[in-house]
CSV table of N, CA and C and ligand atoms in Angstrom, one decimal:
chain,number,residue,atom,x,y,z
A,1,MET,N,1.0,-1.3,-0.7
A,1,MET,CA,-0.3,-0.1,0.1
A,1,MET,C,1.1,1.0,-0.2
A,2,SER,N,0.4,2.1,-1.0
A,2,SER,CA,1.7,3.3,-0.9
A,2,SER,C,0.8,4.4,-0.6
A,3,ILE,N,1.3,4.9,0.1
A,3,ILE,CA,0.0,6.3,0.4
A,3,ILE,C,0.6,7.7,-0.3
A,4,ASN,N,0.5,8.8,-1.0
A,4,ASN,CA,1.0,9.4,-1.6
A,4,ASN,C,1.0,10.6,-0.9
A,5,ARG,N,2.6,12.0,-0.6
A,5,ARG,CA,2.9,12.7,0.7
A,5,ARG,C,1.8,13.6,1.2
A,6,GLU,N,1.1,13.8,0.0
A,6,GLU,CA,-0.3,14.7,0.9
A,6,GLU,C,-0.9,13.9,1.5
A,7,ARG,N,-1.5,12.6,1.4
A,7,ARG,CA,-2.5,12.3,1.5
A,7,ARG,C,-1.8,12.1,3.5
A,8,LYS,N,-0.7,12.0,3.5
A,8,LYS,CA,0.1,11.7,4.5
A,8,LYS,C,0.1,12.6,5.3
A,9,ARG,N,0.8,14.0,4.8
A,9,ARG,CA,0.6,15.4,5.3
A,9,ARG,C,-0.9,15.4,6.4
A,10,ALA,N,-2.4,14.8,5.6
A,10,ALA,CA,-3.3,15.4,5.6
A,10,ALA,C,-3.7,15.3,6.6
A,11,ILE,N,-2.9,13.1,6.9
A,11,ILE,CA,-3.8,12.6,8.3
A,11,ILE,C,-2.9,13.0,9.4
A,12,LEU,N,-1.4,13.4,9.0
A,12,LEU,CA,-1.1,13.5,9.9
A,12,LEU,C,-1.5,14.8,11.0
A,13,LYS,N,-1.3,15.6,9.4
A,13,LYS,CA,-2.2,17.0,10.6
A,13,LYS,C,-3.3,16.9,11.7
A,14,THR,N,-4.3,16.0,10.9
A,14,THR,CA,-6.3,15.6,11.5
A,14,THR,C,-5.1,14.9,12.8
A,15,LEU,N,-4.7,14.4,12.3
A,15,LEU,CA,-4.3,12.9,14.2
A,15,LEU,C,-3.4,13.9,14.9
A,16,ILE,N,-2.8,15.4,14.9
A,16,ILE,CA,-2.2,16.0,15.5
A,16,ILE,C,-4.1,16.8,16.2
A,17,LYS,N,-4.4,16.5,15.8
A,17,LYS,CA,-6.0,17.5,16.4
A,17,LYS,C,-6.5,16.9,16.4
A,18,GLN,N,-6.5,15.8,16.5
A,18,GLN,CA,-6.8,15.3,17.6
A,18,GLN,C,-7.2,14.3,18.7
A,19,HIS,N,-5.3,13.9,18.2
A,19,HIS,CA,-5.1,13.2,20.0
A,19,HIS,C,-3.6,14.2,20.6
A,20,GLY,N,-3.1,14.8,19.6
A,20,GLY,CA,-1.7,15.9,20.8
A,20,GLY,C,-0.8,15.3,19.6
A,21,LEU,N,0.2,15.9,19.6
A,21,LEU,CA,1.3,16.4,18.8
A,21,LEU,C,2.2,14.8,18.8
A,22,SER,N,2.3,14.8,20.5
A,22,SER,CA,3.8,13.1,21.2
A,22,SER,C,2.4,11.8,20.7
A,23,LYS,N,1.4,11.9,21.0
A,23,LYS,CA,0.6,10.7,20.5
A,23,LYS,C,0.7,10.8,19.1
A,24,ALA,N,0.6,11.6,18.9
A,24,ALA,CA,0.5,12.1,16.9
A,24,ALA,C,0.8,11.3,16.4
A,25,TYR,N,3.0,11.3,16.6
A,25,TYR,CA,3.4,11.2,16.0
A,25,TYR,C,3.6,9.9,16.5
A,26,ASP,N,3.8,8.4,17.3
A,26,ASP,CA,3.8,7.4,17.4
A,26,ASP,C,2.6,6.4,16.5
A,27,MET,N,1.5,7.7,16.7
A,27,MET,CA,-0.6,6.5,15.7
A,27,MET,C,0.2,6.7,13.6
A,28,PHE,N,0.8,7.7,13.9
A,28,PHE,CA,1.1,7.5,12.6
A,28,PHE,C,2.4,7.6,12.2
A,29,GLY,N,3.5,6.7,13.4
A,29,GLY,CA,4.8,6.6,12.2
A,29,GLY,C,3.5,4.7,12.3
A,30,ASP,N,3.2,4.0,13.5
A,30,ASP,CA,2.3,3.2,13.5
A,30,ASP,C,1.4,2.8,11.4
A,31,PHE,N,1.4,3.1,11.2
A,31,PHE,CA,-0.2,3.8,10.3
A,31,PHE,C,1.3,3.6,8.8
A,32,ILE,N,1.7,4.4,8.7
A,32,ILE,CA,2.7,4.3,7.5
A,32,ILE,C,3.7,3.5,7.5
A,33,GLY,N,4.3,2.3,9.3
A,33,GLY,CA,5.4,2.1,8.4
A,33,GLY,C,6.6,1.9,9.2
A,34,ASN,N,6.4,2.6,9.2
A,34,ASN,CA,8.0,3.1,9.2
A,34,ASN,C,8.1,3.0,10.6
A,35,ARG,N,8.0,2.9,11.8
A,35,ARG,CA,9.1,2.0,12.8
A,35,ARG,C,8.4,1.1,12.6
A,36,LYS,N,7.0,0.8,13.4
A,36,LYS,CA,7.4,-0.5,12.8
A,36,LYS,C,6.7,-1.5,11.9
A,37,PRO,N,7.8,-1.9,11.3
A,37,PRO,CA,7.2,-2.8,10.0
A,37,PRO,C,5.8,-3.8,11.0
A,38,MET,N,4.4,-3.6,9.1
A,38,MET,CA,3.4,-4.2,10.4
A,38,MET,C,3.0,-5.5,9.4
A,39,CYS,N,2.8,-6.7,10.1
A,39,CYS,CA,2.1,-8.0,8.7
A,39,CYS,C,0.9,-7.0,8.1
A,40,ALA,N,0.5,-7.4,6.9
A,40,ALA,CA,-0.7,-7.0,6.7
A,40,ALA,C,-2.1,-7.8,7.2
A,41,SER,N,-1.4,-9.3,7.0
A,41,SER,CA,-2.4,-10.2,7.5
A,41,SER,C,-3.1,-9.7,8.5
A,42,CYS,N,-2.2,-9.7,9.6
A,42,CYS,CA,-3.0,-9.9,11.7
A,42,CYS,C,-2.7,-8.4,11.9
A,43,GLY,N,-1.3,-7.8,10.4
A,43,GLY,CA,-1.7,-6.3,11.3
A,43,GLY,C,-1.3,-5.9,12.5
A,44,SER,N,-0.3,-6.8,13.4
A,44,SER,CA,1.0,-6.6,14.2
A,44,SER,C,2.1,-6.3,13.7
A,45,ALA,N,3.0,-5.9,14.6
A,45,ALA,CA,4.1,-5.7,13.9
A,45,ALA,C,5.5,-6.7,14.2
A,46,ILE,N,6.0,-6.3,12.9
A,46,ILE,CA,6.8,-8.4,12.4
A,46,ILE,C,8.6,-8.1,12.7
A,47,TYR,N,9.3,-8.7,12.7
A,47,TYR,CA,10.3,-8.8,12.4
A,47,TYR,C,10.8,-8.2,11.4
A,48,TYR,N,11.6,-7.0,11.5
A,48,TYR,CA,12.4,-6.3,9.8
A,48,TYR,C,13.8,-6.0,10.0
A,49,TYR,N,14.3,-7.2,9.6
A,49,TYR,CA,16.1,-6.2,9.1
A,49,TYR,C,16.3,-6.2,7.6
A,50,SER,N,17.0,-5.7,7.8
A,50,SER,CA,17.6,-5.0,6.6
A,50,SER,C,18.9,-4.8,6.4
A,51,GLU,N,20.3,-5.8,4.8
A,51,GLU,CA,21.0,-5.0,5.0
A,51,GLU,C,21.2,-5.2,3.3
A,52,TRP,N,19.9,-4.9,3.1
A,52,TRP,CA,19.4,-4.9,1.8
A,52,TRP,C,20.8,-4.2,0.9
A,53,GLN,N,21.2,-2.5,0.5
A,53,GLN,CA,21.7,-1.8,0.7
A,53,GLN,C,23.6,-2.4,0.6
A,54,GLU,N,24.0,-3.1,1.4
A,54,GLU,CA,25.5,-4.0,1.7
A,54,GLU,C,25.2,-5.7,1.4
A,55,THR,N,24.8,-6.2,1.5
A,55,THR,CA,25.2,-7.6,1.0
A,55,THR,C,23.5,-8.2,0.7
A,56,GLY,N,22.4,-7.7,0.1
A,56,GLY,CA,21.0,-7.3,-0.1
A,56,GLY,C,20.3,-8.8,0.4
A,57,TYR,N,20.3,-9.3,1.6
A,57,TYR,CA,19.8,-9.6,2.8
A,57,TYR,C,19.0,-8.5,3.2
A,58,GLU,N,18.2,-9.7,3.6
A,58,GLU,CA,16.6,-9.0,3.6
A,58,GLU,C,15.8,-9.9,4.9
A,59,ILE,N,15.2,-9.4,6.3
A,59,ILE,CA,13.9,-10.8,6.5
A,59,ILE,C,13.3,-9.8,7.2
A,60,LYS,N,11.6,-10.5,6.8
A,60,LYS,CA,10.2,-9.9,7.7
A,60,LYS,C,9.8,-11.3,8.3
A,61,GLN,N,9.8,-11.1,9.3
A,61,GLN,CA,9.1,-12.2,9.8
A,61,GLN,C,7.5,-12.0,10.9
A,62,CYS,N,6.6,-12.7,10.9
A,62,CYS,CA,5.7,-12.3,11.8
A,62,CYS,C,5.4,-13.3,12.7
A,63,THR,N,5.9,-13.4,13.8
A,63,THR,CA,5.8,-14.6,15.1
A,63,THR,C,4.1,-15.0,15.2
A,64,ASN,N,3.1,-14.3,14.4
A,64,ASN,CA,1.7,-14.1,15.3
A,64,ASN,C,1.1,-15.0,13.9
A,65,CYS,N,1.1,-14.6,12.5
A,65,CYS,CA,0.9,-15.7,11.9
A,65,CYS,C,1.4,-17.1,11.6
A,66,GLY,N,2.7,-16.3,11.7
A,66,GLY,CA,3.8,-17.5,11.3
A,66,GLY,C,4.5,-17.9,10.1
A,67,TRP,N,4.9,-16.5,9.1
A,67,TRP,CA,5.4,-17.1,8.4
A,67,TRP,C,6.5,-15.6,8.6
A,68,MET,N,6.9,-15.8,7.6
A,68,MET,CA,8.5,-15.3,7.1
A,68,MET,C,9.1,-15.8,5.9
A,69,HIS,N,9.8,-14.3,5.5
A,69,HIS,CA,10.5,-13.6,4.3
A,69,HIS,C,11.7,-13.1,3.9
A,70,GLN,N,12.4,-14.1,3.9
A,70,GLN,CA,14.1,-13.7,3.3
A,70,GLN,C,14.6,-13.1,1.2
A,71,THR,N,15.1,-12.2,1.9
A,71,THR,CA,15.4,-12.5,-0.1
A,71,THR,C,17.1,-12.2,0.3
A,72,PHE,N,17.2,-12.9,-0.6
A,72,PHE,CA,18.7,-13.6,-0.8
A,72,PHE,C,19.3,-12.8,-2.1
A,73,GLY,N,19.6,-11.5,-2.1
A,73,GLY,CA,20.1,-10.7,-3.6
A,73,GLY,C,18.5,-10.2,-4.7
A,74,LEU,N,18.9,-12.1,-5.1
A,74,LEU,CA,17.7,-12.4,-6.4
A,74,LEU,C,16.8,-13.1,-6.3
A,75,SER,N,16.5,-14.4,-5.4
A,75,SER,CA,16.1,-15.2,-5.0
A,75,SER,C,15.3,-15.1,-3.5
A,76,ASP,N,14.7,-14.6,-3.7
A,76,ASP,CA,13.5,-14.7,-2.0
A,76,ASP,C,12.3,-16.7,-1.6
A,77,GLU,N,12.2,-16.2,0.1
A,77,GLU,CA,12.2,-17.4,0.3
A,77,GLU,C,11.9,-16.9,1.6
A,78,LEU,N,9.9,-17.4,1.3
A,78,LEU,CA,9.5,-17.8,1.3
A,78,LEU,C,8.4,-19.0,2.7
A,79,VAL,N,8.4,-18.6,3.2
A,79,VAL,CA,8.2,-19.8,4.4
A,79,VAL,C,6.5,-19.4,5.1
A,80,THR,N,5.8,-20.7,4.9
A,80,THR,CA,5.3,-20.6,6.2
A,80,THR,C,4.1,-22.2,6.2
A,81,LYS,N,3.6,-22.2,7.7
A,81,LYS,CA,3.3,-23.4,7.3
A,81,LYS,C,2.3,-24.1,6.5
A,82,GLY,N,2.0,-25.2,5.7
A,82,GLY,CA,2.4,-25.3,4.7
A,82,GLY,C,2.9,-25.3,2.8
A,83,PHE,N,3.7,-24.2,3.6
A,83,PHE,CA,3.9,-23.3,1.6
A,83,PHE,C,5.7,-23.0,2.4
A,84,TYR,N,6.3,-23.3,1.4
A,84,TYR,CA,7.9,-23.2,0.6
A,84,TYR,C,7.9,-23.3,-0.6
A,85,TYR,N,9.0,-21.7,-1.0
A,85,TYR,CA,9.0,-21.1,-2.0
A,85,TYR,C,10.8,-20.6,-1.6
A,86,TYR,N,11.5,-21.1,-2.3
A,86,TYR,CA,13.4,-20.2,-2.8
A,86,TYR,C,12.8,-20.2,-3.9
A,87,GLY,N,13.3,-19.1,-4.7
A,87,GLY,CA,14.4,-18.6,-5.5
A,87,GLY,C,13.4,-17.4,-5.6
A,88,LYS,N,13.2,-16.7,-7.1
A,88,LYS,CA,12.9,-15.6,-8.3
A,88,LYS,C,11.5,-16.0,-7.8
A,89,VAL,N,10.6,-14.8,-6.6
A,89,VAL,CA,9.2,-14.7,-6.1
A,89,VAL,C,8.2,-14.1,-7.6
A,90,ASN,N,7.8,-14.6,-8.6
A,90,ASN,CA,6.5,-13.6,-8.7
A,90,ASN,C,4.9,-13.2,-8.1
A,91,GLU,N,4.5,-12.7,-8.8
A,91,GLU,CA,3.3,-11.8,-8.4
A,91,GLU,C,2.1,-12.3,-7.6
A,92,SER,N,1.9,-14.6,-8.2
A,92,SER,CA,1.6,-15.2,-8.5
A,92,SER,C,1.6,-15.7,-7.2
A,93,ILE,N,3.1,-16.0,-6.7
A,93,ILE,CA,3.8,-16.7,-5.7
A,93,ILE,C,3.4,-16.1,-4.8
A,94,PHE,N,3.6,-14.8,-4.1
A,94,PHE,CA,3.1,-14.1,-3.4
A,94,PHE,C,1.2,-14.0,-3.5
A,95,LYS,N,0.6,-14.1,-3.9
A,95,LYS,CA,-0.5,-14.8,-3.6
A,95,LYS,C,-0.5,-15.5,-2.9
A,96,ALA,N,0.2,-16.6,-3.9
A,96,ALA,CA,-0.6,-18.1,-2.9
A,96,ALA,C,0.0,-18.2,-1.2
A,97,PHE,N,1.3,-17.8,-1.8
A,97,PHE,CA,1.8,-17.2,0.2
A,97,PHE,C,1.0,-16.6,0.9
A,98,LYS,N,0.6,-15.6,0.6
A,98,LYS,CA,-0.4,-14.4,1.3
A,98,LYS,C,-1.9,-15.1,1.2
A,99,GLN,N,-2.0,-15.8,0.7
A,99,GLN,CA,-3.3,-16.6,0.7
A,99,GLN,C,-3.6,-17.7,1.7
A,100,GLN,N,-1.9,-18.8,1.9
A,100,GLN,CA,-1.5,-19.6,2.3
A,100,GLN,C,-2.2,-18.9,3.6
A,101,ILE,N,-1.1,-17.9,4.1
A,101,ILE,CA,-1.1,-17.2,6.2
A,101,ILE,C,-2.4,-16.9,5.9
A,102,GLU,N,-4.0,-16.3,5.2
A,102,GLU,CA,-4.5,-16.5,5.5
A,102,GLU,C,-5.1,-17.9,5.1
A,103,ALA,N,-5.1,-18.4,4.8
A,103,ALA,CA,-5.7,-19.6,5.5
A,103,ALA,C,-5.3,-20.2,6.6
A,104,ASN,N,-4.3,-19.8,6.7
A,104,ASN,CA,-3.9,-20.7,8.7
A,104,ASN,C,-4.2,-19.9,9.6
A,105,ALA,N,-4.7,-19.0,9.2
A,105,ALA,CA,-5.3,-17.6,10.5
A,105,ALA,C,-6.3,-18.1,10.7
A,106,VAL,N,-6.9,-18.0,9.1
A,106,VAL,CA,-8.8,-19.4,9.7
A,106,VAL,C,-8.5,-20.3,11.0
A,107,GLU,N,-7.7,-20.7,10.0
A,107,GLU,CA,-7.4,-22.2,10.9
A,107,GLU,C,-7.0,-22.5,12.0
A,108,ARG,N,-6.3,-21.5,12.8
A,108,ARG,CA,-5.8,-21.1,13.6
A,108,ARG,C,-7.4,-20.5,14.3
A,109,LYS,N,-7.4,-19.9,14.2
A,109,LYS,CA,-8.9,-19.2,15.0
A,109,LYS,C,-9.8,-20.5,15.1
A,110,ARG,N,-10.0,-21.1,14.1
A,110,ARG,CA,-11.3,-22.2,14.6
A,110,ARG,C,-9.9,-23.5,15.1
A,111,MET,N,-9.3,-23.5,15.7
A,111,MET,CA,-8.4,-24.4,16.3
A,111,MET,C,-8.5,-23.9,18.2
A,112,ARG,N,-8.1,-22.5,18.1
A,112,ARG,CA,-8.4,-21.7,19.0
A,112,ARG,C,-10.2,-21.8,19.6
A,113,VAL,N,-11.3,-21.4,18.9
A,113,VAL,CA,-12.3,-22.1,19.6
A,113,VAL,C,-12.8,-23.4,19.6
A,114,LEU,N,-12.2,-23.8,18.9
A,114,LEU,CA,-12.2,-25.1,19.0
A,114,LEU,C,-11.9,-26.0,21.1
A,115,PHE,N,-10.6,-25.7,20.3
A,115,PHE,CA,-10.0,-25.0,22.0
A,115,PHE,C,-10.2,-24.7,23.3
A,116,LEU,N,-11.3,-23.5,23.1
A,116,LEU,CA,-12.1,-22.9,23.9
A,116,LEU,C,-13.3,-23.6,24.7
A,117,SER,N,-13.7,-24.0,23.2
A,117,SER,CA,-14.8,-25.2,23.6
A,117,SER,C,-14.8,-26.3,24.3
A,118,LYS,N,-13.8,-26.1,24.4
A,118,LYS,CA,-13.2,-27.5,24.8
A,118,LYS,C,-13.3,-27.5,26.2
A,119,LYS,N,-12.3,-26.6,27.0
A,119,LYS,CA,-11.9,-26.5,28.0
A,119,LYS,C,-13.3,-25.9,28.6
A,120,LYS,N,-13.8,-24.8,27.9
A,120,LYS,CA,-15.2,-24.9,28.9
A,120,LYS,C,-16.4,-25.3,29.2
A,121,SER,N,-16.3,-26.9,28.6
A,121,SER,CA,-17.6,-27.7,28.7
A,121,SER,C,-16.9,-28.9,29.7
A,122,GLN,N,-15.3,-28.2,29.8
A,122,GLN,CA,-14.4,-30.2,31.0
A,122,GLN,C,-14.3,-28.8,32.5
A,123,GLN,N,-15.1,-28.3,31.9
A,123,GLN,CA,-14.8,-26.3,32.9
A,123,GLN,C,-16.3,-26.8,33.9
A,124,LYS,N,-17.6,-26.7,32.9
A,124,LYS,CA,-18.8,-26.8,33.3
A,124,LYS,C,-18.9,-28.6,34.1
A,125,ARG,N,-18.1,-29.5,33.1
A,125,ARG,CA,-18.0,-31.4,34.1
A,125,ARG,C,-17.7,-31.3,35.6
A,126,LYS,N,-16.3,-30.0,35.9
A,126,LYS,CA,-16.6,-30.8,36.3
A,126,LYS,C,-16.8,-29.3,37.7
A,127,GLU,N,-17.7,-28.4,36.9
A,127,GLU,CA,-18.5,-28.3,38.1
A,127,GLU,C,-19.6,-28.9,39.0
A,128,ARG,N,-19.8,-29.5,37.7
A,128,ARG,CA,-21.3,-30.6,37.8
A,128,ARG,C,-21.1,-32.2,38.5
A,129,GLY,N,-19.6,-32.1,39.0
A,129,GLY,CA,-18.8,-33.0,39.4
A,129,GLY,C,-19.1,-32.6,41.2
A,130,ARG,N,-18.7,-31.1,41.4
A,130,ARG,CA,-19.0,-30.9,42.4
A,130,ARG,C,-20.1,-31.6,42.8
A,131,GLU,N,-21.0,-31.0,42.4
A,131,GLU,CA,-22.6,-30.5,43.0
A,131,GLU,C,-23.6,-32.0,43.8
B,1,LIG,ZN1,1.0,-11.8,11.0
């Protein structure tokens, strides 16, 4: 997502007006992802390290979603549960990678619901046992 400079300035201005100067810069930094790069899927801050200028190496990683993207010059390594790719990436590979991340997120949510409902029914059983 790229936001043009005029729009960024307008956003910052609005944030300052609504939240005050110091908070506005924090929020703005989060928003444009300058300070902390964000995960496109879950919105949490990702691990990011780049020495692209020096060695062509770069890594981005979201521990929340469980994906990793490493760049070695012209080759990229994309890793997430159920997906592995190493080589030159193009639009459709990225798309497949993103889709797998989304699918994993849905699966994780489903497992969490399952886990919580299991926990709840166990608790109920325990309570009933006490009666
Ligand atoms: Zn994520």
